PDB file of C-alpha atoms in Angstrom:
ATOM      1  CA  UNK S  29     161.395 -28.495 150.217  1.00 46.00           C
ATOM      2  CA  UNK S  30     162.321 -24.817 149.794  1.00 47.00           C
ATOM      3  CA  UNK S  31     163.714 -22.959 153.059  1.00 46.00           C
ATOM      4  CA  UNK S  32     161.177 -20.434 154.375  1.00 50.00           C
ATOM      5  CA  UNK S  33     162.634 -16.886 154.021  1.00 51.00           C
ATOM      6  CA  UNK S  34     162.346 -14.433 157.000  1.00 55.00           C
ATOM      7  CA  UNK S  35     160.021 -11.526 156.373  1.00 63.00           C
ATOM      8  CA  UNK S  36     161.314  -8.591 154.853  1.00 68.00           C
ATOM      9  CA  UNK S  37     162.173  -5.837 157.381  1.00 74.00           C
ATOM     10  CA  UNK S  38     161.076  -2.473 155.963  1.00 75.00           C
ATOM     11  CA  UNK S  39     161.725   1.037 157.112  1.00 75.00           C
ATOM     12  CA  UNK S  40     159.374   2.781 159.603  1.00 71.00           C
ATOM     13  CA  UNK S  41     160.847   6.150 158.699  1.00 72.00           C
ATOM     14  CA  UNK S  42     159.473   8.152 155.741  1.00 73.00           C
ATOM     15  CA  UNK S  43     162.935   9.687 155.232  1.00 76.00           C
ATOM     16  CA  UNK S  44     164.593   6.300 155.091  1.00 84.00           C
ATOM     17  CA  UNK S  45     161.871   5.007 152.506  1.00 84.00           C
ATOM     18  CA  UNK S  46     162.452   8.250 150.450  1.00 81.00           C
ATOM     19  CA  UNK S  47     166.270   7.762 150.599  1.00 84.00           C
ATOM     20  CA  UNK S  48     166.268   4.148 149.689  1.00 87.00           C
ATOM     21  CA  UNK S  49     163.818   4.900 146.724  1.00 86.00           C
ATOM     22  CA  UNK S  50     166.261   7.334 145.494  1.00 82.00           C
ATOM     23  CA  UNK S  51     169.183   4.762 145.840  1.00 82.00           C
ATOM     24  CA  UNK S  52     167.234   2.281 143.867  1.00 84.00           C
ATOM     25  CA  UNK S  53     166.267   4.611 141.077  1.00 80.00           C
ATOM     26  CA  UNK S  54     169.977   5.665 140.721  1.00 74.00           C
ATOM     27  CA  UNK S  55     171.635   2.025 140.915  1.00 72.00           C
ATOM     28  CA  UNK S  56     169.109   0.179 138.711  1.00 73.00           C
ATOM     29  CA  UNK S  57     170.201   2.051 135.736  1.00 66.00           C
ATOM     30  CA  UNK S  58     174.019   0.688 136.304  1.00 61.00           C
ATOM     31  CA  UNK S  59     175.155  -2.826 137.057  1.00 54.00           C
ATOM     32  CA  UNK S  60     173.328  -3.206 140.188  1.00 55.00           C
ATOM     33  CA  UNK S  61     172.391  -7.119 139.912  1.00 52.00           C
ATOM     34  CA  UNK S  62     176.014  -7.721 139.339  1.00 57.00           C
ATOM     35  CA  UNK S  63     177.247  -5.229 141.904  1.00 58.00           C
ATOM     36  CA  UNK S  64     175.467  -7.305 144.430  1.00 61.00           C
ATOM     37  CA  UNK S  65     178.210  -9.870 144.515  1.00 63.00           C
ATOM     38  CA  UNK S  66     180.401  -6.941 145.874  1.00 69.00           C
ATOM     39  CA  UNK S  67     178.210  -6.425 148.721  1.00 77.00           C
ATOM     40  CA  UNK S  68     179.657  -8.714 151.526  1.00 75.00           C
ATOM     41  CA  UNK S  69     177.250  -8.126 154.322  1.00 76.00           C
ATOM     42  CA  UNK S  70     173.885  -6.108 154.903  1.00 80.00           C
ATOM     43  CA  UNK S  71     172.170  -5.129 158.047  1.00 79.00           C
ATOM     44  CA  UNK S  72     168.620  -3.577 157.354  1.00 78.00           C
ATOM     45  CA  UNK S  73     166.885  -1.578 160.150  1.00 77.00           C
ATOM     46  CA  UNK S  74     163.830   0.406 160.411  1.00 74.00           C
ATOM     47  CA  UNK S  75     165.482   3.730 160.191  1.00 76.00           C
ATOM     48  CA  UNK S  76     168.896   2.746 158.763  1.00 84.00           C
ATOM     49  CA  UNK S  77     170.687   0.474 156.197  1.00 87.00           C
ATOM     50  CA  UNK S  78     174.168  -0.806 156.676  1.00 89.00           C
ATOM     51  CA  UNK S  79     176.082  -2.262 153.819  1.00 87.00           C
ATOM     52  CA  UNK S  80     179.502  -3.765 153.520  1.00 87.00           C
ATOM     53  CA  UNK S  81     180.751  -3.231 149.982  1.00 84.00           C
ATOM     54  CA  UNK S  82     184.092  -3.905 148.538  1.00 84.00           C
ATOM     55  CA  UNK S  83     186.419  -0.945 148.192  1.00 83.00           C
ATOM     56  CA  UNK S  84     185.537  -0.261 144.378  1.00 81.00           C
ATOM     57  CA  UNK S  85     181.581  -0.262 145.124  1.00 81.00           C
ATOM     58  CA  UNK S  86     182.160   1.713 148.142  1.00 85.00           C
ATOM     59  CA  UNK S  87     183.774   4.594 146.030  1.00 84.00           C
ATOM     60  CA  UNK S  88     181.212   4.039 143.237  1.00 83.00           C
ATOM     61  CA  UNK S  89     178.214   4.474 145.757  1.00 85.00           C
ATOM     62  CA  UNK S  90     179.520   7.622 147.191  1.00 86.00           C
ATOM     63  CA  UNK S  91     180.258   9.204 143.730  1.00 83.00           C
ATOM     64  CA  UNK S  92     176.700   8.481 142.381  1.00 83.00           C
ATOM     65  CA  UNK S  93     174.748   9.021 145.713  1.00 87.00           C
ATOM     66  CA  UNK S  94     176.175  12.423 146.692  1.00 88.00           C
ATOM     67  CA  UNK S  95     174.151  15.340 145.476  1.00 89.00           C
ATOM     68  CA  UNK S  96     175.531  17.883 143.152  1.00 89.00           C
ATOM     69  CA  UNK S  97     173.578  20.913 142.083  1.00 89.00           C
ATOM     70  CA  UNK S  98     173.938  21.961 138.460  1.00 85.00           C
ATOM     71  CA  UNK S  99     173.997  25.416 137.207  1.00 83.00           C
ATOM     72  CA  UNK S 100     170.731  24.655 135.210  1.00 83.00           C
ATOM     73  CA  UNK S 101     168.840  23.947 138.619  1.00 83.00           C
ATOM     74  CA  UNK S 102     168.914  20.244 138.403  1.00 88.00           C
ATOM     75  CA  UNK S 103     170.378  17.898 141.033  1.00 89.00           C
ATOM     76  CA  UNK S 104     172.127  14.679 140.497  1.00 86.00           C
ATOM     77  CA  UNK S 105     172.407  12.106 143.258  1.00 86.00           C
ATOM     78  CA  UNK S 106     170.012  11.932 146.261  1.00 86.00           C
ATOM     79  CA  UNK S 107     168.718  15.369 146.807  1.00 88.00           C
ATOM     80  CA  UNK S 108     169.052  16.147 150.661  1.00 87.00           C
ATOM     81  CA  UNK S 109     171.742  13.482 151.260  1.00 90.00           C
ATOM     82  CA  UNK S 110     174.732  14.639 153.386  1.00 89.00           C
ATOM     83  CA  UNK S 111     177.917  13.004 154.367  1.00 89.00           C
ATOM     84  CA  UNK S 112     177.374  12.715 158.196  1.00 87.00           C
ATOM     85  CA  UNK S 113     180.400  10.781 159.280  1.00 87.00           C
ATOM     86  CA  UNK S 114     183.696   9.779 157.575  1.00 86.00           C
ATOM     87  CA  UNK S 115     186.159   7.420 159.463  1.00 84.00           C
ATOM     88  CA  UNK S 116     188.917   4.959 158.809  1.00 82.00           C
ATOM     89  CA  UNK S 117     186.289   2.110 158.441  1.00 85.00           C
ATOM     90  CA  UNK S 118     183.044   3.663 157.352  1.00 88.00           C
ATOM     91  CA  UNK S 119     181.068   6.519 155.800  1.00 89.00           C
ATOM     92  CA  UNK S 120     177.586   7.525 157.017  1.00 89.00           C
ATOM     93  CA  UNK S 121     175.267   9.343 154.834  1.00 90.00           C
ATOM     94  CA  UNK S 122     172.199  11.006 156.321  1.00 88.00           C
ATOM     95  CA  UNK S 123     169.132  12.900 154.844  1.00 84.00           C
ATOM     96  CA  UNK S 124     169.072  16.680 155.994  1.00 77.00           C
ATOM     97  CA  UNK S 125     166.908  16.703 159.019  1.00 67.00           C
ATOM     98  CA  UNK S 126     168.165  13.207 160.216  1.00 63.00           C
ATOM     99  CA  UNK S 127     165.262  11.027 158.887  1.00 70.00           C
ATOM    100  CA  UNK S 128     167.119   8.574 156.864  1.00 81.00           C
ATOM    101  CA  UNK S 129     170.664   6.879 157.115  1.00 87.00           C
ATOM    102  CA  UNK S 130     172.868   4.680 155.009  1.00 89.00           C
ATOM    103  CA  UNK S 131     176.244   3.533 156.467  1.00 90.00           C
ATOM    104  CA  UNK S 132     178.847   1.964 154.199  1.00 90.00           C
ATOM    105  CA  UNK S 133     181.381  -0.172 156.027  1.00 89.00           C
ATOM    106  CA  UNK S 134     184.880  -0.749 154.609  1.00 87.00           C
ATOM    107  CA  UNK S 135     188.579  -0.672 155.057  1.00 85.00           C
ATOM    108  CA  UNK S 136     191.018   2.208 155.649  1.00 85.00           C
ATOM    109  CA  UNK S 137     192.590   1.708 152.143  1.00 83.00           C
ATOM    110  CA  UNK S 138     189.171   2.182 150.546  1.00 82.00           C
ATOM    111  CA  UNK S 139     188.458   5.417 152.217  1.00 85.00           C
ATOM    112  CA  UNK S 140     191.860   6.735 151.164  1.00 83.00           C
ATOM    113  CA  UNK S 141     191.239   5.558 147.771  1.00 81.00           C
ATOM    114  CA  UNK S 142     187.803   7.456 147.620  1.00 82.00           C
ATOM    115  CA  UNK S 143     189.568  10.632 148.997  1.00 82.00           C
ATOM    116  CA  UNK S 144     192.215  10.450 146.265  1.00 78.00           C
ATOM    117  CA  UNK S 145     189.611   9.772 143.605  1.00 76.00           C
ATOM    118  CA  UNK S 146     187.583  12.885 145.027  1.00 76.00           C
ATOM    119  CA  UNK S 147     190.766  14.993 144.688  1.00 75.00           C
ATOM    120  CA  UNK S 148     191.222  13.944 141.130  1.00 73.00           C
ATOM    121  CA  UNK S 149     187.436  14.635 140.152  1.00 69.00           C
ATOM    122  CA  UNK S 150     187.521  18.133 141.786  1.00 69.00           C
ATOM    123  CA  UNK S 151     190.714  18.988 139.749  1.00 67.00           C
ATOM    124  CA  UNK S 152     188.778  17.732 136.522  1.00 65.00           C
ATOM    125  CA  UNK S 153     185.711  19.833 137.201  1.00 61.00           C
ATOM    126  CA  UNK S 154     187.684  22.785 137.842  1.00 59.00           C
ATOM    127  CA  UNK S 155     189.581  22.104 134.481  1.00 56.00           C
ATOM    128  CA  UNK S 156     186.469  21.730 132.679  1.00 54.00           C
ATOM    129  CA  UNK S 157     184.811  24.838 134.081  1.00 54.00           C
ATOM    130  CA  UNK S 158     182.131  22.707 135.629  1.00 56.00           C
ATOM    131  CA  UNK S 159     180.192  24.888 137.886  1.00 62.00           C
ATOM    132  CA  UNK S 160     178.311  22.178 139.559  1.00 75.00           C
ATOM    133  CA  UNK S 161     178.099  22.582 143.438  1.00 83.00           C
ATOM    134  CA  UNK S 162     178.892  19.624 145.758  1.00 85.00           C
ATOM    135  CA  UNK S 163     176.243  19.550 148.434  1.00 87.00           C
ATOM    136  CA  UNK S 164     177.466  16.689 150.757  1.00 86.00           C
ATOM    137  CA  UNK S 165     178.767  19.060 153.330  1.00 84.00           C
ATOM    138  CA  UNK S 166     176.173  21.760 152.971  1.00 86.00           C
ATOM    139  CA  UNK S 167     174.364  22.670 156.250  1.00 81.00           C
ATOM    140  CA  UNK S 168     171.148  23.752 154.613  1.00 83.00           C
ATOM    141  CA  UNK S 169     169.241  22.785 151.759  1.00 85.00           C
ATOM    142  CA  UNK S 170     170.151  23.939 148.347  1.00 86.00           C
ATOM    143  CA  UNK S 171     167.242  25.450 146.625  1.00 87.00           C
ATOM    144  CA  UNK S 172     167.530  22.810 143.793  1.00 86.00           C
ATOM    145  CA  UNK S 173     166.922  20.225 146.301  1.00 86.00           C
ATOM    146  CA  UNK S 174     163.671  21.647 147.917  1.00 82.00           C
ATOM    147  CA  UNK S 175     161.148  20.562 145.221  1.00 81.00           C
ATOM    148  CA  UNK S 176     162.419  16.797 145.479  1.00 79.00           C
ATOM    149  CA  UNK S 177     161.888  16.964 149.266  1.00 75.00           C
ATOM    150  CA  UNK S 178     158.446  18.735 149.291  1.00 72.00           C
ATOM    151  CA  UNK S 179     157.026  15.804 147.340  1.00 69.00           C
ATOM    152  CA  UNK S 180     155.181  13.333 149.553  1.00 63.00           C
ATOM    153  CA  UNK S 181     156.390   9.937 149.886  1.00 65.00           C
ATOM    154  CA  UNK S 182     154.010   7.655 147.767  1.00 68.00           C
ATOM    155  CA  UNK S 183     153.303   4.102 146.759  1.00 73.00           C
ATOM    156  CA  UNK S 184     156.254   4.102 144.108  1.00 78.00           C
ATOM    157  CA  UNK S 185     158.867   5.274 146.735  1.00 80.00           C
ATOM    158  CA  UNK S 186     157.605   2.307 148.780  1.00 82.00           C
ATOM    159  CA  UNK S 187     157.824  -0.370 145.997  1.00 83.00           C
ATOM    160  CA  UNK S 188     161.427   0.932 145.086  1.00 84.00           C
ATOM    161  CA  UNK S 189     162.451   0.707 148.736  1.00 84.00           C
ATOM    162  CA  UNK S 190     161.115  -2.869 148.756  1.00 84.00           C
ATOM    163  CA  UNK S 191     162.980  -3.521 145.731  1.00 84.00           C
ATOM    164  CA  UNK S 192     166.319  -2.540 147.064  1.00 84.00           C
ATOM    165  CA  UNK S 193     165.867  -4.630 150.272  1.00 85.00           C
ATOM    166  CA  UNK S 194     164.512  -7.733 148.359  1.00 83.00           C
ATOM    167  CA  UNK S 195     167.600  -7.564 146.174  1.00 80.00           C
ATOM    168  CA  UNK S 196     169.782  -7.207 149.294  1.00 81.00           C
ATOM    169  CA  UNK S 197     168.053  -9.837 151.271  1.00 77.00           C
ATOM    170  CA  UNK S 198     170.174 -12.631 150.032  1.00 69.00           C
ATOM    171  CA  UNK S 199     173.425 -10.983 151.405  1.00 67.00           C
ATOM    172  CA  UNK S 200     174.919 -12.238 154.707  1.00 65.00           C
ATOM    173  CA  UNK S 201     173.851 -10.471 157.685  1.00 57.00           C
ATOM    174  CA  UNK S 202     176.159  -8.582 160.049  1.00 59.00           C
ATOM    175  CA  UNK S 203     175.076  -7.337 163.295  1.00 47.00           C
ATOM    176  CA  UNK S 204     174.700  -3.706 163.943  1.00 47.00           C
ATOM    177  CA  UNK S 205     172.504  -3.118 167.094  1.00 43.00           C
ATOM    178  CA  UNK S 206     171.947   0.616 166.181  1.00 44.00           C
ATOM    179  CA  UNK S 207     170.435  -0.116 162.861  1.00 40.00           C
ATOM    180  CA  UNK S 208     167.087  -0.828 164.126  1.00 37.00           C
ATOM    181  CA  UNK S 209     166.262   2.651 165.581  1.00 36.00           C
ATOM    182  CA  UNK S 210     169.092   4.732 164.541  1.00 36.00           C
ATOM    183  CA  UNK S 211     168.621   8.460 163.860  1.00 33.00           C
ATOM    184  CA  UNK S 212     171.511  10.737 163.577  1.00 34.00           C
ATOM    185  CA  UNK S 213     172.749  13.900 162.153  1.00 33.00           C
ATOM    186  CA  UNK S 214     175.940  16.105 162.003  1.00 33.00           C
ATOM    187  CA  UNK S 215     176.001  18.959 164.518  1.00 34.00           C
ATOM    188  CA  UNK S 216     175.928  21.396 161.591  1.00 38.00           C
ATOM    189  CA  UNK S 217     173.026  19.743 159.791  1.00 37.00           C
ATOM    190  CA  UNK S 218     169.400  20.948 160.058  1.00 39.00           C
ATOM    191  CA  UNK S 219     167.921  19.164 163.211  1.00 35.00           C
ATOM    192  CA  UNK S 220     165.226  16.757 163.137  1.00 34.00           C
ATOM    193  CA  UNK S 221     162.607  19.041 164.759  1.00 32.00           C
ATOM    194  CA  UNK S 222     159.674  16.406 164.870  1.00 32.00           C
ATOM    195  CA  UNK S 223     159.362  14.929 168.518  1.00 34.00           C
ATOM    196  CA  UNK S 224     159.786  11.161 167.895  1.00 39.00           C
ATOM    197  CA  UNK S 225     157.139  10.428 170.592  1.00 41.00           C
ATOM    198  CA  UNK S 226     154.476  12.535 168.865  1.00 52.00           C
ATOM    199  CA  UNK S 227     153.443  15.970 167.776  1.00 72.00           C
ATOM    200  CA  UNK S 228     151.274  18.396 169.615  1.00 88.00           C
ATOM    201  CA  UNK S 229     147.608  18.999 168.447  1.00 91.00           C
ATOM    202  CA  UNK S 230     147.042  22.290 166.441  1.00 93.00           C
ATOM    203  CA  UNK S 231     144.185  23.936 168.138  1.00 94.00           C
ATOM    204  CA  UNK S 232     141.632  25.160 165.573  1.00 94.00           C
ATOM    205  CA  UNK S 233     141.132  28.175 167.546  1.00 94.00           C
ATOM    206  CA  UNK S 234     144.667  29.397 166.240  1.00 95.00           C
ATOM    207  CA  UNK S 235     143.016  29.704 162.832  1.00 95.00           C
ATOM    208  CA  UNK S 236     141.317  32.649 161.377  1.00 94.00           C
ATOM    209  CA  UNK S 237     137.839  32.130 159.342  1.00 94.00           C
ATOM    210  CA  UNK S 238     138.220  33.468 155.861  1.00 93.00           C
ATOM    211  CA  UNK S 239     136.131  36.382 154.657  1.00 89.00           C
ATOM    212  CA  UNK S 240     135.056  34.951 151.373  1.00 85.00           C
ATOM    213  CA  UNK S 241     131.384  33.931 152.021  1.00 82.00           C
ATOM    214  CA  UNK S 242     131.546  31.094 149.333  1.00 84.00           C
ATOM    215  CA  UNK S 243     135.289  29.949 149.342  1.00 87.00           C
ATOM    216  CA  UNK S 244     136.347  26.823 147.168  1.00 89.00           C
ATOM    217  CA  UNK S 245     138.496  23.994 148.445  1.00 89.00           C
ATOM    218  CA  UNK S 246     141.581  25.451 146.939  1.00 88.00           C
ATOM    219  CA  UNK S 247     140.901  28.987 148.521  1.00 91.00           C
ATOM    220  CA  UNK S 248     140.632  27.362 151.854  1.00 93.00           C
ATOM    221  CA  UNK S 249     143.627  25.250 151.268  1.00 92.00           C
ATOM    222  CA  UNK S 250     145.625  28.284 150.494  1.00 92.00           C
ATOM    223  CA  UNK S 251     144.330  30.072 153.621  1.00 94.00           C
ATOM    224  CA  UNK S 252     145.183  27.073 155.717  1.00 95.00           C
ATOM    225  CA  UNK S 253     148.860  26.797 154.239  1.00 93.00           C
ATOM    226  CA  UNK S 254     149.201  30.522 154.715  1.00 93.00           C
ATOM    227  CA  UNK S 255     148.046  30.451 158.439  1.00 95.00           C
ATOM    228  CA  UNK S 256     150.299  27.374 159.033  1.00 95.00           C
ATOM    229  CA  UNK S 257     153.416  29.229 157.749  1.00 92.00           C
ATOM    230  CA  UNK S 258     152.468  32.065 159.940  1.00 93.00           C
ATOM    231  CA  UNK S 259     152.129  30.196 162.906  1.00 94.00           C
ATOM    232  CA  UNK S 260     155.444  28.236 162.271  1.00 91.00           C
ATOM    233  CA  UNK S 261     157.146  31.663 161.851  1.00 90.00           C
ATOM    234  CA  UNK S 262     155.821  32.814 165.070  1.00 92.00           C
ATOM    235  CA  UNK S 263     156.882  29.596 166.825  1.00 90.00           C
ATOM    236  CA  UNK S 264     153.200  28.885 167.819  1.00 92.00           C
ATOM    237  CA  UNK S 265     153.418  25.490 166.022  1.00 92.00           C
ATOM    238  CA  UNK S 266     156.497  23.430 165.031  1.00 88.00           C
ATOM    239  CA  UNK S 267     157.074  20.799 162.458  1.00 85.00           C
ATOM    240  CA  UNK S 268     155.530  17.344 163.477  1.00 85.00           C
ATOM    241  CA  UNK S 269     152.613  19.053 165.213  1.00 90.00           C
ATOM    242  CA  UNK S 270     149.364  17.424 163.927  1.00 91.00           C
ATOM    243  CA  UNK S 271     145.812  18.476 162.788  1.00 93.00           C
ATOM    244  CA  UNK S 272     144.127  15.709 164.817  1.00 90.00           C
ATOM    245  CA  UNK S 273     140.801  16.725 163.699  1.00 91.00           C
ATOM    246  CA  UNK S 274     140.795  18.157 160.043  1.00 93.00           C
ATOM    247  CA  UNK S 275     136.958  18.662 160.075  1.00 93.00           C
ATOM    248  CA  UNK S 276     137.208  21.118 162.997  1.00 93.00           C
ATOM    249  CA  UNK S 277     140.101  22.994 161.325  1.00 94.00           C
ATOM    250  CA  UNK S 278     138.167  23.441 157.989  1.00 94.00           C
ATOM    251  CA  UNK S 279     135.120  24.394 159.951  1.00 94.00           C
ATOM    252  CA  UNK S 280     136.921  26.985 161.718  1.00 94.00           C
ATOM    253  CA  UNK S 281     138.204  28.442 158.289  1.00 94.00           C
ATOM    254  CA  UNK S 282     135.085  28.190 156.191  1.00 93.00           C
ATOM    255  CA  UNK S 283     132.034  26.969 158.272  1.00 92.00           C
ATOM    256  CA  UNK S 284     130.254  23.463 158.836  1.00 91.00           C
ATOM    257  CA  UNK S 285     128.876  23.279 155.240  1.00 90.00           C
ATOM    258  CA  UNK S 286     131.951  23.319 153.170  1.00 90.00           C
ATOM    259  CA  UNK S 287     133.760  21.353 155.854  1.00 90.00           C
ATOM    260  CA  UNK S 288     131.426  18.572 155.394  1.00 90.00           C
ATOM    261  CA  UNK S 289     131.753  18.737 151.785  1.00 90.00           C
ATOM    262  CA  UNK S 290     135.348  19.436 151.162  1.00 90.00           C
ATOM    263  CA  UNK S 291     137.664  18.766 154.279  1.00 93.00           C
ATOM    264  CA  UNK S 292     139.654  16.020 152.495  1.00 89.00           C
ATOM    265  CA  UNK S 293     140.228  18.249 149.335  1.00 90.00           C
ATOM    266  CA  UNK S 294     141.370  21.139 151.473  1.00 92.00           C
ATOM    267  CA  UNK S 295     143.945  19.141 153.499  1.00 91.00           C
ATOM    268  CA  UNK S 296     145.193  17.315 150.225  1.00 86.00           C
ATOM    269  CA  UNK S 297     145.584  20.761 148.603  1.00 86.00           C
ATOM    270  CA  UNK S 298     147.960  21.753 151.447  1.00 87.00           C
ATOM    271  CA  UNK S 299     149.726  18.456 151.257  1.00 82.00           C
ATOM    272  CA  UNK S 300     150.053  17.792 147.749  1.00 76.00           C
ATOM    273  CA  UNK S 301     150.563  21.483 146.232  1.00 77.00           C
ATOM    274  CA  UNK S 302     152.673  22.717 149.065  1.00 78.00           C
ATOM    275  CA  UNK S 303     154.158  19.761 150.693  1.00 76.00           C
ATOM    276  CA  UNK S 304     153.300  21.260 153.997  1.00 83.00           C
ATOM    277  CA  UNK S 305     151.361  18.365 155.698  1.00 86.00           C
ATOM    278  CA  UNK S 306     152.119  14.577 155.293  1.00 80.00           C
ATOM    279  CA  UNK S 307     149.694  11.676 156.346  1.00 80.00           C
ATOM    280  CA  UNK S 308     151.924   9.723 158.726  1.00 78.00           C
ATOM    281  CA  UNK S 309     151.310   6.706 160.858  1.00 78.00           C
ATOM    282  CA  UNK S 310     150.217   7.322 164.466  1.00 79.00           C
ATOM    283  CA  UNK S 311     152.962   7.594 167.159  1.00 78.00           C
ATOM    284  CA  UNK S 312     152.238   6.586 170.829  1.00 78.00           C
ATOM    285  CA  UNK S 313     151.962  10.047 172.050  1.00 77.00           C
ATOM    286  CA  UNK S 314     149.747  11.752 169.370  1.00 81.00           C
ATOM    287  CA  UNK S 315     146.510  13.043 170.303  1.00 82.00           C
ATOM    288  CA  UNK S 316     143.914  10.613 169.185  1.00 75.00           C
ATOM    289  CA  UNK S 317     142.317  11.460 165.816  1.00 70.00           C
ATOM    290  CA  UNK S 318     138.783  10.399 164.636  1.00 65.00           C
ATOM    291  CA  UNK S 319     138.170   6.724 164.455  1.00 63.00           C
ATOM    292  CA  UNK S 320     138.079   6.595 160.584  1.00 59.00           C
ATOM    293  CA  UNK S 321     141.604   7.683 160.510  1.00 61.00           C
ATOM    294  CA  UNK S 322     142.748   4.162 160.210  1.00 68.00           C
ATOM    295  CA  UNK S 323     145.981   4.590 162.220  1.00 76.00           C
ATOM    296  CA  UNK S 324     147.205   7.620 160.651  1.00 82.00           C
ATOM    297  CA  UNK S 325     147.253  11.299 161.112  1.00 86.00           C
ATOM    298  CA  UNK S 326     147.935  14.620 159.163  1.00 89.00           C
ATOM    299  CA  UNK S 327     151.019  16.364 160.416  1.00 88.00           C
ATOM    300  CA  UNK S 328     153.052  19.388 159.582  1.00 89.00           C
ATOM    301  CA  UNK S 329     155.968  18.053 157.311  1.00 79.00           C
ATOM    302  CA  UNK S 330     159.356  17.773 159.130  1.00 71.00           C
ATOM    303  CA  UNK S 331     161.136  19.788 156.453  1.00 69.00           C
ATOM    304  CA  UNK S 332     158.589  22.700 156.873  1.00 76.00           C
ATOM    305  CA  UNK S 333     160.969  24.887 158.937  1.00 73.00           C
ATOM    306  CA  UNK S 334     163.572  24.651 155.996  1.00 67.00           C
ATOM    307  CA  UNK S 335     160.984  25.209 153.139  1.00 71.00           C
ATOM    308  CA  UNK S 336     158.529  27.669 154.679  1.00 77.00           C
ATOM    309  CA  UNK S 337     160.014  30.699 152.815  1.00 76.00           C
ATOM    310  CA  UNK S 338     159.579  28.939 149.460  1.00 71.00           C
ATOM    311  CA  UNK S 339     156.241  27.941 150.165  1.00 78.00           C
ATOM    312  CA  UNK S 340     155.237  31.643 151.422  1.00 81.00           C
ATOM    313  CA  UNK S 341     156.601  32.710 147.912  1.00 77.00           C
ATOM    314  CA  UNK S 342     154.500  30.107 146.036  1.00 76.00           C
ATOM    315  CA  UNK S 343     151.457  31.228 147.991  1.00 82.00           C
ATOM    316  CA  UNK S 344     152.133  34.861 146.980  1.00 83.00           C
ATOM    317  CA  UNK S 345     152.166  33.772 143.328  1.00 75.00           C
ATOM    318  CA  UNK S 346     149.069  31.717 143.686  1.00 71.00           C
ATOM    319  CA  UNK S 347     147.248  34.704 145.200  1.00 76.00           C
ATOM    320  CA  UNK S 348     148.396  37.026 142.449  1.00 74.00           C
ATOM    321  CA  UNK S 349     147.324  34.792 139.822  1.00 67.00           C
ATOM    322  CA  UNK S 350     143.774  34.207 141.310  1.00 62.00           C
TER     323      UNK S 350
END
């Protein structure tokens, strides 16, 4: 009779899902199934993943996951991933903003071996005239990373995260109490500015009605994105604040008729074109959304403070082309 397996523990943090999705997409092109034998223990958490790889796999994971921006604007590795801690017995990688963390536990000789390999690789890159930029210590996002992080977490990210954790599920577990609810960052990394206990409701009265008498959903979406960027810049709202009643917000912008027809299209335009909003699970201290929200709420994206300049440029281009 087969032994029942415990339920698969999945991340509750969108940044962790995105990070593990990237890890899976990078590793599946190598010898990942064989590499599983080199992972001696695993501790999955809702906001963190702890692995105990052997020294060779430790160096390999750091080499393939660290982001490098090429001169052609491409990024290899995991965009937004930073080396948050390096000690004699572990290396901790965290997503910019603090949402998502991978801890690789090892021995002191493995860390020393990786550091020696990194020195050799840096000399090789210099000798080859490689102009790629290592981003693992960069305090802010590189422009080449931003488009990747503006994309909303979707079903494919979740499926790849599930695949990674399912493959790791057969490895021995090792106790790391902080794995369950651990979010951390380096002092010089961009802070996670979303309050863990919930966001403030964005009052529709902060929005200014558009002057177009018959605006399209895209026109209203651009207007909403533009005004959210202005409010962020003025400090009147912050990343993590929520639009608890999207219909009221769109009514304020364009009137009841268009809000009744196009609210969902307007909000999705802001989320999908500009990455300024995301549809995240409700938190205990969030304002109550409409009953039909099914346990989710629209919130200003955590990375908005770091991408608002780029979004403003995109809005200017969209306005010029219309």
